[in-house]
Amino acid sequence: MDTSLLITFWLMSGAFTGGVVTPIVAANRRIGEWGTMLLGLVVGAVGNIFLLVPLWLGLSRLPRRATTGPAWQQDTVSLAELRAGVTVQPDTGDQESVLGFLKANFWPTSREHSHRMAYVGVFFALAVITLIEVVLSTWDGIGFDVVGPLVALSTAKVILVVMFFMHLRYDHPWYSWIFASALPFAGIVLLVLSVV
Amino acid sequence: MSADTQLEHLPESAHRDPVVDIEMPPPSSAPIILAGGVAVLALGMVLPFVLPVGLIVALFGIWKMGHFPEVDMHPQWFTFLNDRKFGMWVFLASEVMFFTALIGAFVAFKLDDGFAGIHEELNVMLATVGTSALIVSSFAVVMAIEALQSNDRRVFFNWMGITLALGLTFVCIQALEWHELFGHHIDEKTLFGTAFYLTTGFHGLHVMGGVLWLVLLLVKARRGEYSADNHLGVELFGLYWHFVDIVWIVLFTVIYLIE
């Protein structure tokens, strides 16, 4: 990759990440959302993730301001409850520590039939498999044909996403059959391509 | 509390026959405006100066559609399945056939021609970053749905914001990769170029469609449309987004990893 492309990628990815994530981090702090977006854009463009992380940590330590937005944006009350006149105190959790901040902003509340831990496990499995795939593909010292292992690993990733993220493991089996009904036709397409 | 007593406490609407109780929304021009905007956007790939017009019309259509209610039809057959989810899976099944044809053609060309020297031109590391962005975005969608089912609106918006950012990041990475390959004179006149741009281009269009859908979802969510009791619209988007992720997992292996 030439230098100009690297610089463009650095600027674009940094400005975009800063512009999107910074207002989220600074939400409900004593600082305006539009100002933080602009700040994130500039800091991200200059220093990308290396300057953005210290900025986010700094912003997350700013004092909180009183909630002014509609209740449904802030707390854990459903729209139906809100229409019925239920008022709930915003559950902001412990936002003082980094772990508390992450938990309050990114960790869904537990409920019956929650699949949070399964999703986290599948995510890490996908990340590890991708890493193994890239190593297999780019490492010159491997003395065997990597096509088979690569196909097997990507198939495993597809199955993980379909069964867990797309919920087929938990849903009615009919949805699986509808999805699988495409496979014979896909097989015919591949057969025709291999003959032609 | 017994079951009968619980029923007595339900609102009157819950006792009505669901088949009779369908309230159809009034006619709306929003889908036509959105379709027109997307058509102009597609035209913008050939005539770049119409791109901003297409984007403005498409975003206006999305804003209008954000005010259009989602309706369940309560079918009388296959009542154990949700009709909208059923339709989504049928659509995804058709997409499997579509992408099988594209990827199959790419593999057939690869086996036939060999695409000698191409692997050195492809930027595997950049594509790995794009793949990671899509995988993290898929994870973000499931966490957002989990949050919505628990009525954690702040967590829901945060994860959906991350999904939007990563979706756009992936499109930017694809644009960079195309720019780089064009710089190395790999264009549509070469066999590899034809197969590569067609396959990754259609996938990229699906990602862009997903990003527009996500913007529409966020508009509706800001209006309070979704909650733990009504999250099917978000779930259907999730199915589509995961499918786009799956297609890229296969493309990444076929195009970038296998020499």
XYZ file of N, CA and C in Angstrom, chain B residues 56-254:
597
model
N -29.980 12.329 -0.827
C -30.968 13.180 -0.141
C -32.368 12.579 -0.267
N -32.730 12.143 -1.500
C -34.068 11.564 -1.708
C -34.211 10.277 -0.887
N -33.155 9.425 -0.880
C -33.224 8.164 -0.127
C -33.374 8.434 1.368
N -32.615 9.402 1.887
C -32.708 9.717 3.326
C -34.079 10.301 3.666
N -34.644 11.124 2.729
C -36.001 11.652 2.953
C -37.014 10.500 2.991
N -36.832 9.545 2.047
C -37.715 8.365 2.022
C -37.614 7.578 3.316
N -36.369 7.432 3.828
C -36.160 6.711 5.090
C -36.851 7.445 6.232
N -36.705 8.780 6.245
C -37.345 9.573 7.309
C -38.865 9.395 7.260
N -39.408 9.376 6.039
C -40.862 9.188 5.906
C -41.269 7.777 6.326
N -40.437 6.792 5.927
C -40.765 5.403 6.301
C -40.662 5.187 7.802
N -39.835 6.021 8.452
C -39.721 5.945 9.905
C -41.044 6.233 10.603
N -41.965 6.896 9.881
C -43.285 7.206 10.446
C -44.335 6.190 9.998
N -43.892 5.142 9.312
C -44.820 4.138 8.791
C -44.835 2.946 9.732
N -45.990 2.559 10.261
C -45.999 1.481 11.259
C -45.700 0.108 10.655
N -45.155 -0.804 11.482
C -44.938 -2.184 11.046
C -46.200 -2.980 11.375
N -46.660 -3.787 10.423
C -47.935 -4.485 10.610
C -47.720 -5.993 10.533
N -48.231 -6.709 11.530
C -48.258 -8.170 11.459
C -49.603 -8.587 10.868
N -49.563 -9.517 9.925
C -50.796 -9.854 9.197
C -51.649 -10.915 9.893
N -51.131 -11.548 10.925
C -51.850 -12.611 11.640
C -52.446 -13.644 10.688
N -51.613 -14.398 9.970
C -52.149 -15.365 9.016
C -52.898 -16.492 9.715
N -53.778 -17.180 8.973
C -54.542 -18.278 9.574
C -53.831 -19.607 9.385
N -52.910 -19.672 8.423
C -52.143 -20.900 8.221
C -50.749 -20.735 8.817
N -50.131 -21.834 9.171
C -48.777 -21.820 9.742
C -48.668 -20.812 10.891
N -49.640 -20.877 11.779
C -49.677 -19.893 12.862
C -48.496 -20.039 13.831
N -47.805 -21.198 13.756
C -46.640 -21.385 14.630
C -45.426 -20.621 14.109
N -45.532 -20.080 12.885
C -44.448 -19.271 12.333
C -44.890 -17.816 12.260
N -43.932 -16.910 12.383
C -44.246 -15.503 12.183
C -44.154 -15.187 10.695
N -45.179 -14.553 10.146
C -45.209 -14.374 8.687
C -44.066 -13.498 8.174
N -43.723 -12.451 8.934
C -42.643 -11.562 8.469
C -41.280 -12.267 8.541
N -41.088 -13.040 9.603
C -39.836 -13.780 9.752
C -39.748 -14.872 8.676
N -40.877 -15.504 8.405
C -40.958 -16.525 7.354
C -40.523 -15.903 6.014
N -41.097 -14.716 5.713
C -40.752 -14.018 4.475
C -39.279 -13.683 4.408
N -38.712 -13.288 5.549
C -37.294 -12.925 5.585
C -36.419 -14.139 5.275
N -36.765 -15.296 5.842
C -35.968 -16.499 5.594
C -36.084 -16.942 4.143
N -37.293 -16.783 3.548
C -37.452 -17.123 2.126
C -36.554 -16.207 1.291
N -36.537 -14.907 1.637
C -35.675 -13.952 0.929
C -34.211 -14.354 1.064
N -33.803 -14.719 2.285
C -32.400 -15.104 2.503
C -32.052 -16.380 1.724
N -33.037 -17.294 1.627
C -32.797 -18.514 0.842
C -32.548 -18.145 -0.619
N -33.313 -17.170 -1.140
C -33.100 -16.747 -2.531
C -31.732 -16.075 -2.687
N -31.310 -15.387 -1.626
C -29.993 -14.744 -1.662
C -28.862 -15.776 -1.668
N -29.102 -16.917 -0.993
C -28.111 -17.999 -1.003
C -27.862 -18.439 -2.445
N -28.964 -18.601 -3.203
C -28.822 -19.035 -4.609
C -28.088 -17.978 -5.417
N -28.440 -16.718 -5.199
C -27.823 -15.606 -5.942
C -26.310 -15.572 -5.711
N -25.918 -15.603 -4.441
C -24.490 -15.495 -4.143
C -23.741 -16.792 -4.491
N -24.441 -17.932 -4.443
C -23.785 -19.172 -4.868
C -23.383 -19.064 -6.334
N -24.281 -18.476 -7.146
C -23.964 -18.318 -8.571
C -22.736 -17.419 -8.741
N -22.694 -16.306 -8.006
C -21.566 -15.370 -8.131
C -20.254 -15.991 -7.651
N -20.306 -16.580 -6.441
C -19.081 -17.162 -5.878
C -18.650 -18.380 -6.695
N -19.637 -19.173 -7.144
C -19.332 -20.345 -7.978
C -18.632 -19.921 -9.263
N -19.131 -18.827 -9.871
C -18.506 -18.335 -11.104
C -17.073 -17.887 -10.821
N -16.867 -17.222 -9.674
C -15.510 -16.767 -9.312
C -14.568 -17.963 -9.183
N -15.051 -19.001 -8.477
C -14.203 -20.193 -8.270
C -13.921 -20.878 -9.609
N -14.955 -20.944 -10.479
C -14.771 -21.582 -11.795
C -13.711 -20.832 -12.602
N -13.783 -19.498 -12.593
C -12.770 -18.693 -13.297
C -11.386 -18.927 -12.699
N -11.345 -19.013 -11.368
C -10.068 -19.179 -10.668
C -9.422 -20.515 -11.036
N -10.250 -21.576 -11.069
C -9.725 -22.893 -11.408
C -9.283 -22.942 -12.864
N -10.037 -22.224 -13.715
C -9.772 -22.258 -15.148
C -8.546 -21.422 -15.523
N -8.507 -20.203 -14.958
C -7.484 -19.227 -15.355
C -6.278 -19.244 -14.419
N -6.536 -19.537 -13.137
C -5.442 -19.570 -12.165
C -5.177 -18.231 -11.490
N -5.588 -17.136 -12.151
C -5.368 -15.783 -11.617
C -3.918 -15.629 -11.131
N -2.960 -15.977 -11.987
C -1.554 -15.951 -11.590
C -1.106 -14.547 -11.191
N -0.384 -14.465 -10.071
C 0.185 -13.190 -9.617
C -0.804 -12.262 -8.932
N -2.082 -12.666 -8.882
C -3.109 -11.787 -8.305
C -2.981 -11.700 -6.789
N -2.590 -12.845 -6.163
C -2.568 -12.884 -4.702
C -1.613 -11.832 -4.116
N -0.562 -11.526 -4.871
C 0.399 -10.519 -4.397
C -0.204 -9.119 -4.467
N -1.163 -8.924 -5.380
C -1.794 -7.607 -5.539
C -2.862 -7.345 -4.472
N -3.477 -8.440 -3.982
C -4.556 -8.266 -3.006
C -3.996 -7.903 -1.634
N -4.686 -7.010 -0.959
C -4.243 -6.579 0.365
C -4.965 -7.405 1.437
N -4.330 -8.528 1.824
C -4.980 -9.450 2.766
C -5.198 -8.787 4.125
N -4.239 -7.964 4.558
C -4.365 -7.342 5.881
C -5.550 -6.367 5.931
N -5.699 -5.579 4.844
C -6.832 -4.638 4.776
C -8.162 -5.409 4.786
N -8.184 -6.512 4.014
C -9.411 -7.329 3.975
C -9.679 -7.962 5.335
N -8.604 -8.314 6.080
C -8.786 -8.883 7.424
C -9.429 -7.854 8.351
N -8.996 -6.584 8.201
C -9.614 -5.519 9.025
C -11.101 -5.410 8.677
N -11.424 -5.466 7.373
C -12.827 -5.403 6.946
C -13.633 -6.572 7.483
N -13.026 -7.778 7.424
C -13.706 -8.978 7.949
C -13.973 -8.827 9.439
N -12.943 -8.341 10.157
C -13.112 -8.149 11.603
C -14.222 -7.149 11.877
N -14.288 -6.070 11.058
C -15.343 -5.054 11.249
C -16.722 -5.687 11.102
N -16.880 -6.553 10.102
C -18.198 -7.183 9.901
C -18.529 -8.163 11.025
N -17.514 -8.924 11.489
C -17.775 -9.885 12.576
C -18.164 -9.144 13.859
N -17.419 -8.065 14.162
C -17.752 -7.293 15.376
C -19.150 -6.667 15.216
N -19.481 -6.214 13.996
C -20.796 -5.593 13.799
C -21.911 -6.622 13.983
N -21.661 -7.873 13.551
C -22.654 -8.934 13.764
C -22.870 -9.160 15.261
N -21.760 -9.192 15.997
C -21.839 -9.350 17.457
C -22.598 -8.164 18.064
N -22.321 -6.958 17.527
C -22.990 -5.754 18.044
C -24.506 -5.847 17.852
N -24.936 -6.416 16.707
C -26.382 -6.526 16.458
C -27.037 -7.467 17.469
N -26.411 -8.636 17.729
C -27.046 -9.563 18.680
C -27.079 -8.973 20.089
N -26.022 -8.222 20.437
C -26.023 -7.590 21.761
C -27.095 -6.493 21.826
N -27.294 -5.776 20.698
C -28.329 -4.743 20.668
C -29.710 -5.357 20.840
N -29.948 -6.497 20.183
C -31.259 -7.153 20.316
C -31.450 -7.659 21.748
N -30.368 -8.219 22.324
C -30.433 -8.649 23.731
C -30.826 -7.470 24.618
N -30.185 -6.310 24.353
C -30.462 -5.120 25.168
C -31.908 -4.675 24.995
N -32.399 -4.720 23.761
C -33.780 -4.302 23.506
C -34.762 -5.223 24.222
N -34.449 -6.538 24.212
C -35.340 -7.487 24.885
C -35.356 -7.273 26.392
N -34.296 -6.622 26.901
C -34.271 -6.288 28.332
C -34.686 -4.838 28.572
N -35.114 -4.153 27.496
C -35.503 -2.734 27.567
C -34.353 -1.815 27.989
N -33.124 -2.221 27.693
C -31.957 -1.356 27.949
C -31.747 -0.465 26.727
N -32.437 0.646 26.655
C -32.399 1.448 25.424
C -31.029 2.082 25.186
N -30.371 2.497 26.260
C -29.059 3.125 26.080
C -28.074 2.113 25.478
N -28.069 0.905 26.047
C -27.175 -0.144 25.533
C -27.540 -0.484 24.095
N -28.840 -0.532 23.803
C -29.310 -0.821 22.443
C -28.767 0.206 21.449
N -28.922 1.488 21.782
C -28.455 2.539 20.865
C -26.937 2.506 20.707
N -26.222 2.227 21.783
C -24.754 2.177 21.698
C -24.289 1.084 20.739
N -24.865 -0.121 20.883
C -24.452 -1.229 20.008
C -24.869 -0.970 18.571
N -26.078 -0.388 18.386
C -26.523 -0.106 17.021
C -25.640 0.965 16.370
N -25.197 1.941 17.175
C -24.282 2.967 16.675
C -22.972 2.338 16.215
N -22.485 1.373 17.009
C -21.245 0.668 16.636
C -21.455 -0.100 15.328
N -22.618 -0.739 15.194
C -22.909 -1.485 13.952
C -22.878 -0.552 12.751
N -23.515 0.617 12.902
C -23.549 1.593 11.802
C -22.125 2.028 11.436
N -21.324 2.333 12.459
C -19.952 2.790 12.215
C -19.142 1.705 11.505
N -19.304 0.454 11.970
C -18.508 -0.627 11.373
C -18.972 -0.954 9.958
N -20.285 -0.848 9.717
C -20.806 -1.068 8.363
C -20.213 -0.061 7.393
N -20.196 1.212 7.800
C -19.625 2.257 6.948
C -18.110 2.069 6.803
N -17.450 1.648 7.889
C -16.008 1.390 7.822
C -15.713 0.309 6.785
N -16.546 -0.737 6.782
C -16.333 -1.823 5.821
C -16.449 -1.297 4.384
N -17.469 -0.452 4.138
C -17.647 0.106 2.787
C -16.416 0.936 2.401
N -15.897 1.742 3.353
C -14.699 2.563 3.085
C -13.506 1.668 2.749
N -13.357 0.562 3.512
C -12.237 -0.349 3.270
C -12.346 -0.973 1.877
N -13.571 -1.349 1.505
C -13.773 -1.910 0.168
C -13.410 -0.895 -0.911
N -13.825 0.373 -0.676
C -13.522 1.425 -1.645
C -12.006 1.595 -1.790
N -11.298 1.537 -0.646
C -9.833 1.648 -0.668
C -9.202 0.508 -1.466
N -9.708 -0.699 -1.221
C -9.181 -1.882 -1.908
C -9.385 -1.765 -3.416
N -10.573 -1.314 -3.824
C -10.869 -1.150 -5.256
C -9.919 -0.099 -5.859
N -9.735 1.002 -5.124
C -8.878 2.091 -5.589
C -7.452 1.583 -5.793
N -7.000 0.785 -4.829
C -5.649 0.232 -4.879
C -5.485 -0.689 -6.095
N -6.485 -1.562 -6.324
C -6.400 -2.502 -7.448
C -6.459 -1.777 -8.790
N -7.323 -0.742 -8.855
C -7.388 0.045 -10.092
C -6.040 0.713 -10.352
N -5.374 1.143 -9.260
C -4.046 1.751 -9.386
C -3.022 0.792 -9.964
N -3.260 -0.522 -9.751
C -2.355 -1.550 -10.293
C -2.880 -2.105 -11.617
N -3.732 -1.328 -12.274
C -4.276 -1.678 -13.604
C -5.066 -2.986 -13.615
N -5.672 -3.324 -12.483
C -6.577 -4.475 -12.493
C -7.988 -3.886 -12.613
N -8.485 -3.831 -13.829
C -9.809 -3.237 -14.041
C -10.779 -4.285 -14.580
N -11.945 -3.802 -15.038
C -12.997 -4.740 -15.452
C -12.655 -5.461 -16.766
N -11.572 -5.024 -17.413
C -11.210 -5.670 -18.691
C -10.480 -6.999 -18.467
N -9.965 -7.210 -17.242
C -9.296 -8.485 -16.949
C -10.322 -9.482 -16.414
N -10.015 -10.767 -16.577
C -10.954 -11.802 -16.110
C -11.101 -11.730 -14.591
N -9.958 -11.568 -13.897
C -10.023 -11.470 -12.432
C -10.839 -10.235 -12.034
N -10.576 -9.103 -12.713
C -11.294 -7.861 -12.397
C -12.799 -8.037 -12.515
N -13.241 -8.655 -13.629
C -14.681 -8.871 -13.837
C -15.277 -9.666 -12.681
N -14.623 -10.810 -12.373
C -15.158 -11.681 -11.318
C -15.095 -10.998 -9.960
N -13.964 -10.321 -9.677
C -13.762 -9.702 -8.357
C -14.735 -8.546 -8.127
N -14.799 -7.625 -9.107
C -15.649 -6.442 -8.895
C -17.134 -6.807 -8.855
N -17.524 -7.807 -9.673
C -18.934 -8.224 -9.675
C -19.319 -8.809 -8.313
N -18.475 -9.730 -7.818
C -18.798 -10.418 -6.557
C -18.740 -9.461 -5.367
N -17.598 -8.769 -5.227
C -17.470 -7.874 -4.056
C -18.390 -6.651 -4.213
N -18.660 -6.266 -5.469
C -19.564 -5.127 -5.699
C -20.977 -5.436 -5.237
N -21.477 -6.620 -5.596
C -22.835 -6.975 -5.154
C -22.897 -7.118 -3.627
N -21.811 -7.663 -3.058
C -21.787 -7.764 -1.598
C -21.775 -6.367 -0.975
N -20.952 -5.470 -1.557
C -20.890 -4.095 -1.053
C -22.240 -3.394 -1.142
N -22.972 -3.650 -2.258
C -24.318 -3.053 -2.393
C -25.235 -3.561 -1.278
N -25.092 -4.843 -0.927
C -25.905 -5.393 0.174
C -25.546 -4.703 1.497
N -24.241 -4.454 1.700
C -23.838 -3.775 2.946
C -24.427 -2.359 2.964
N -24.330 -1.662 1.807
C -24.887 -0.294 1.759
C -26.391 -0.312 2.012
N -27.083 -1.296 1.429
C -28.528 -1.448 1.685
C -28.780 -1.665 3.170
N -27.920 -2.490 3.798
C -28.056 -2.752 5.233
C -27.849 -1.492 6.054
N -26.881 -0.665 5.631
C -26.617 0.584 6.360
C -27.841 1.501 6.280
N -28.462 1.603 5.072
C -29.671 2.436 4.933
C -30.799 1.892 5.814
N -30.943 0.561 5.823
C -31.972 -0.079 6.663
C -31.708 0.246 8.136
N -30.422 0.211 8.515
C -30.067 0.487 9.910
C -30.406 1.937 10.286
N -30.161 2.864 9.344
C -30.524 4.266 9.612
C -32.043 4.359 9.836
N -32.807 3.652 8.986
C -34.269 3.639 9.142
C -34.673 3.083 10.507
N -33.999 1.996 10.913
C -34.284 1.394 12.227
C -34.024 2.380 13.359
N -32.891 3.100 13.241
C -32.537 4.045 14.309
C -33.548 5.188 14.364
N -34.032 5.639 13.183
C -35.069 6.681 13.153
C -36.307 6.177 13.898
N -36.716 4.941 13.572
C -37.913 4.378 14.212
C -37.685 4.162 15.714
N -36.477 3.703 16.058
C -36.179 3.452 17.470
C -36.186 4.753 18.267
N -35.657 5.840 17.660
C -35.661 7.134 18.353
C -37.093 7.591 18.605
N -38.012 7.195 17.708
C -39.415 7.570 17.892
C -40.110 6.641 18.908
N -39.385 5.660 19.408
C -39.962 4.776 20.436
C -40.748 3.624 19.871
N -40.466 3.262 18.614
C -41.225 2.181 17.963
C -40.941 0.813 18.594
N -39.668 0.593 18.999
C -39.285 -0.745 19.445
C -39.138 -0.826 20.963
N -39.478 -1.995 21.461
C -39.325 -2.239 22.901
C -39.200 -3.743 23.090
N -39.156 -4.186 24.350
C -39.062 -5.619 24.603
C -40.274 -6.357 24.042
N -41.410 -5.656 23.979
C -42.630 -6.297 23.473
C -42.697 -6.271 21.949
N -41.925 -5.413 21.308
C -42.001 -5.258 19.854
C -40.598 -5.035 19.296
N -39.905 -6.143 19.009
C -38.542 -5.994 18.499
C -38.313 -6.775 17.215
N -39.406 -7.236 16.596
C -39.246 -8.079 15.403
C -38.553 -7.321 14.265
N -38.863 -6.024 14.117
C -38.239 -5.225 13.057
C -36.724 -5.241 13.178
N -36.223 -5.149 14.405
C -34.777 -5.160 14.635
C -34.219 -6.569 14.380
N -34.995 -7.582 14.779
C -34.564 -8.971 14.597
C -34.425 -9.295 13.097
N -35.365 -8.812 12.282
C -35.310 -9.072 10.842
C -34.079 -8.401 10.230
N -33.796 -7.172 10.688
C -32.582 -6.511 10.210
C -31.359 -7.347 10.591
N -31.373 -7.863 11.826
C -30.249 -8.677 12.308
C -30.016 -9.887 11.406
N -31.118 -10.559 11.014
C -30.973 -11.726 10.132
C -30.287 -11.322 8.838
N -30.718 -10.212 8.254
C -30.128 -9.734 6.994
C -28.650 -9.402 7.189
N -28.344 -8.709 8.278
C -26.962 -8.270 8.515
C -26.034 -9.469 8.719
N -26.516 -10.474 9.469
C -25.698 -11.677 9.679
C -25.470 -12.401 8.355
N -26.498 -12.393 7.499
C -26.343 -13.060 6.211
C -25.248 -12.377 5.386
N -25.256 -11.045 5.399
C -24.221 -10.293 4.683
C -22.841 -10.660 5.245
N -22.771 -10.848 6.559
C -21.535 -11.254 7.228
C -21.094 -12.634 6.735
N -22.048 -13.571 6.658
C -21.751 -14.938 6.210
C -21.179 -14.921 4.792
N -21.830 -14.130 3.913
C -21.367 -14.069 2.520
C -19.916 -13.574 2.485
N -19.609 -12.575 3.337
C -18.243 -12.056 3.324
C -17.247 -13.080 3.876
N -17.665 -13.859 4.880
C -16.784 -14.903 5.430
C -16.361 -15.850 4.301
N -17.322 -16.221 3.447
C -17.018 -17.122 2.329
C -16.146 -16.399 1.293
N -16.535 -15.157 0.961
C -15.762 -14.401 -0.043
C -14.324 -14.183 0.405
N -14.155 -13.874 1.675
C -12.818 -13.622 2.237
C -11.931 -14.850 2.043
N -12.508 -16.024 2.317
C -11.741 -17.261 2.168
C -11.432 -17.527 0.698
N -12.460 -17.416 -0.147
C -12.303 -17.784 -1.563
C -11.378 -16.809 -2.295
